[in-house]
Structure formats: C-alpha cells, structure tokens
Short mmCIF file of C-alpha atoms in Angstrom, two decimals:
data_model
loop_
_atom_site.label_atom_id
_atom_site.label_comp_id
_atom_site.label_asym_id
_atom_site.label_seq_id
_atom_site.Cartn_x
_atom_site.Cartn_y
_atom_site.Cartn_z
CA UNK A 1347 74.55 71.03 106.29
CA UNK A 1348 72.63 68.04 108.80
CA UNK A 1349 73.90 66.74 111.49
CA UNK A 1350 75.37 63.72 110.62
CA UNK A 1351 77.81 65.83 107.99
CA UNK A 1352 78.28 68.16 110.71
CA UNK A 1353 79.26 65.07 113.26
CA UNK A 1354 81.84 63.75 110.36
CA UNK A 1355 83.51 66.98 109.69
CA UNK A 1356 83.96 67.71 113.46
CA UNK A 1357 85.04 64.14 114.48
CA UNK A 1358 87.71 64.75 110.97
CA UNK A 1359 89.16 67.59 112.45
CA UNK A 1360 89.61 66.62 116.07
CA UNK A 1361 91.46 63.48 113.97
CA UNK A 1362 93.79 66.21 112.51
CA UNK A 1363 94.08 68.49 115.62
CA UNK A 1364 94.78 65.39 117.51
CA UNK A 1365 97.47 64.02 114.85
CA UNK A 1366 99.13 67.81 114.65
CA UNK A 1367 99.32 68.18 118.13
CA UNK A 1368 100.90 64.41 118.81
CA UNK A 1369 103.35 65.36 116.10
CA UNK A 1370 104.49 68.74 117.68
CA UNK A 1371 104.89 67.44 121.20
CA UNK A 1372 107.21 64.39 119.48
CA UNK A 1373 109.15 66.32 116.48
CA UNK A 1374 108.38 69.89 116.83
CA UNK A 1375 107.42 72.03 113.69
CA UNK A 1376 108.79 69.30 111.47
CA UNK A 1377 106.40 66.66 113.23
CA UNK A 1378 103.80 68.78 112.55
CA UNK A 1379 103.93 68.65 109.08
CA UNK A 1380 104.22 65.77 108.80
CA UNK A 1381 101.39 64.76 110.93
CA UNK A 1382 99.15 67.73 108.94
CA UNK A 1383 100.00 65.41 105.61
CA UNK A 1384 99.40 62.02 107.23
CA UNK A 1385 95.87 63.22 108.71
CA UNK A 1386 95.03 64.92 105.52
CA UNK A 1387 95.69 61.20 104.30
CA UNK A 1388 93.80 59.18 106.63
CA UNK A 1389 90.59 61.50 106.07
CA UNK A 1390 90.83 61.47 102.40
CA UNK A 1391 90.85 57.90 102.30
CA UNK A 1392 87.96 57.72 105.26
CA UNK A 1393 85.69 59.70 103.84
CA UNK A 1394 86.22 58.37 100.19
CA UNK A 1395 86.08 54.72 100.93
CA UNK A 1396 84.68 53.98 104.30
CA UNK A 1397 81.54 52.80 103.29
CA UNK A 1398 82.63 50.40 100.00
CA UNK A 1399 85.16 48.91 102.64
CA UNK A 1400 81.96 48.05 105.15
CA UNK A 1401 79.71 46.60 102.41
CA UNK A 1402 82.38 44.69 101.07
CA UNK A 1403 83.15 43.43 104.83
CA UNK A 1404 79.52 42.76 105.36
CA UNK A 1405 79.19 40.99 101.87
CA UNK A 1406 76.33 43.73 101.44
CA UNK A 1407 74.18 43.46 97.81
CA UNK A 1408 71.15 45.60 96.71
CA UNK A 1409 67.77 44.52 97.30
CA UNK A 1410 64.81 44.97 95.25
CA UNK A 1411 61.51 45.32 96.43
CA UNK A 1412 60.29 42.65 94.89
CA UNK A 1413 63.01 40.29 96.51
CA UNK A 1414 62.38 41.66 100.02
CA UNK A 1415 59.04 43.94 100.58
CA UNK A 1416 58.98 43.82 103.72
CA UNK A 1417 62.84 45.02 104.11
CA UNK A 1418 62.50 47.68 101.52
CA UNK A 1419 59.51 48.77 103.20
CA UNK A 1420 60.69 49.15 106.56
CA UNK A 1421 64.27 51.01 104.70
CA UNK A 1422 62.13 53.37 102.72
CA UNK A 1423 60.02 54.47 106.25
CA UNK A 1424 63.17 54.71 107.92
CA UNK A 1425 65.09 57.40 105.03
CA UNK A 1426 61.84 59.16 104.80
CA UNK A 1427 61.84 59.67 108.87
CA UNK A 1428 66.02 60.61 108.49
CA UNK A 1429 64.65 62.75 105.74
CA UNK A 1430 67.70 60.60 103.82
CA UNK A 1431 67.77 59.37 100.09
CA UNK A 1432 67.30 55.76 99.77
CA UNK A 1433 70.13 53.71 99.69
#
C-alpha cells in the first residue's frame, strides 16, 4: 500500500471515529450506530465519486500527446517520478 492510500485510509477512519464519538456524546449507543451508518455512507461516496466530482467541477477533458505534447511530457515525468500510473 503506497503513502497516498495509507493517508486516505487514515482520514476515512478518523472521520468515522469522530462521527461515532460525536454520535455517542449526543445520543448514546443509538447515536453511535446512526453516526456509524452516516460515516460509512460518506466514506463510500467520497471514495467512489470524489474524483469524478472534481473533474466535472473543472470541466476537465482528456488531452492526447498530439494536442499538447509539452503538457503530456510533464505529466508523464511526474507520474513516473511519483510511481503512479498515467492519468
């Protein structure tokens, strides 16, 4: 598991713990269960849809190497250096 994945898992667990703690403080055991379900829903939604939301928000579109060779080269170098797949 790479560093970015570890950070993502950490923050998702942190969010869940905070929600469950707040639910427990506000409504006891029932609040904890409700907060757990809400946190799971938020984590699921965030994990599966956040990338699509950001791309749509900035009206992103795929760029080929022929359209912008300099940009493509920069992204390719960054992906290689970061040991990440090309987007």
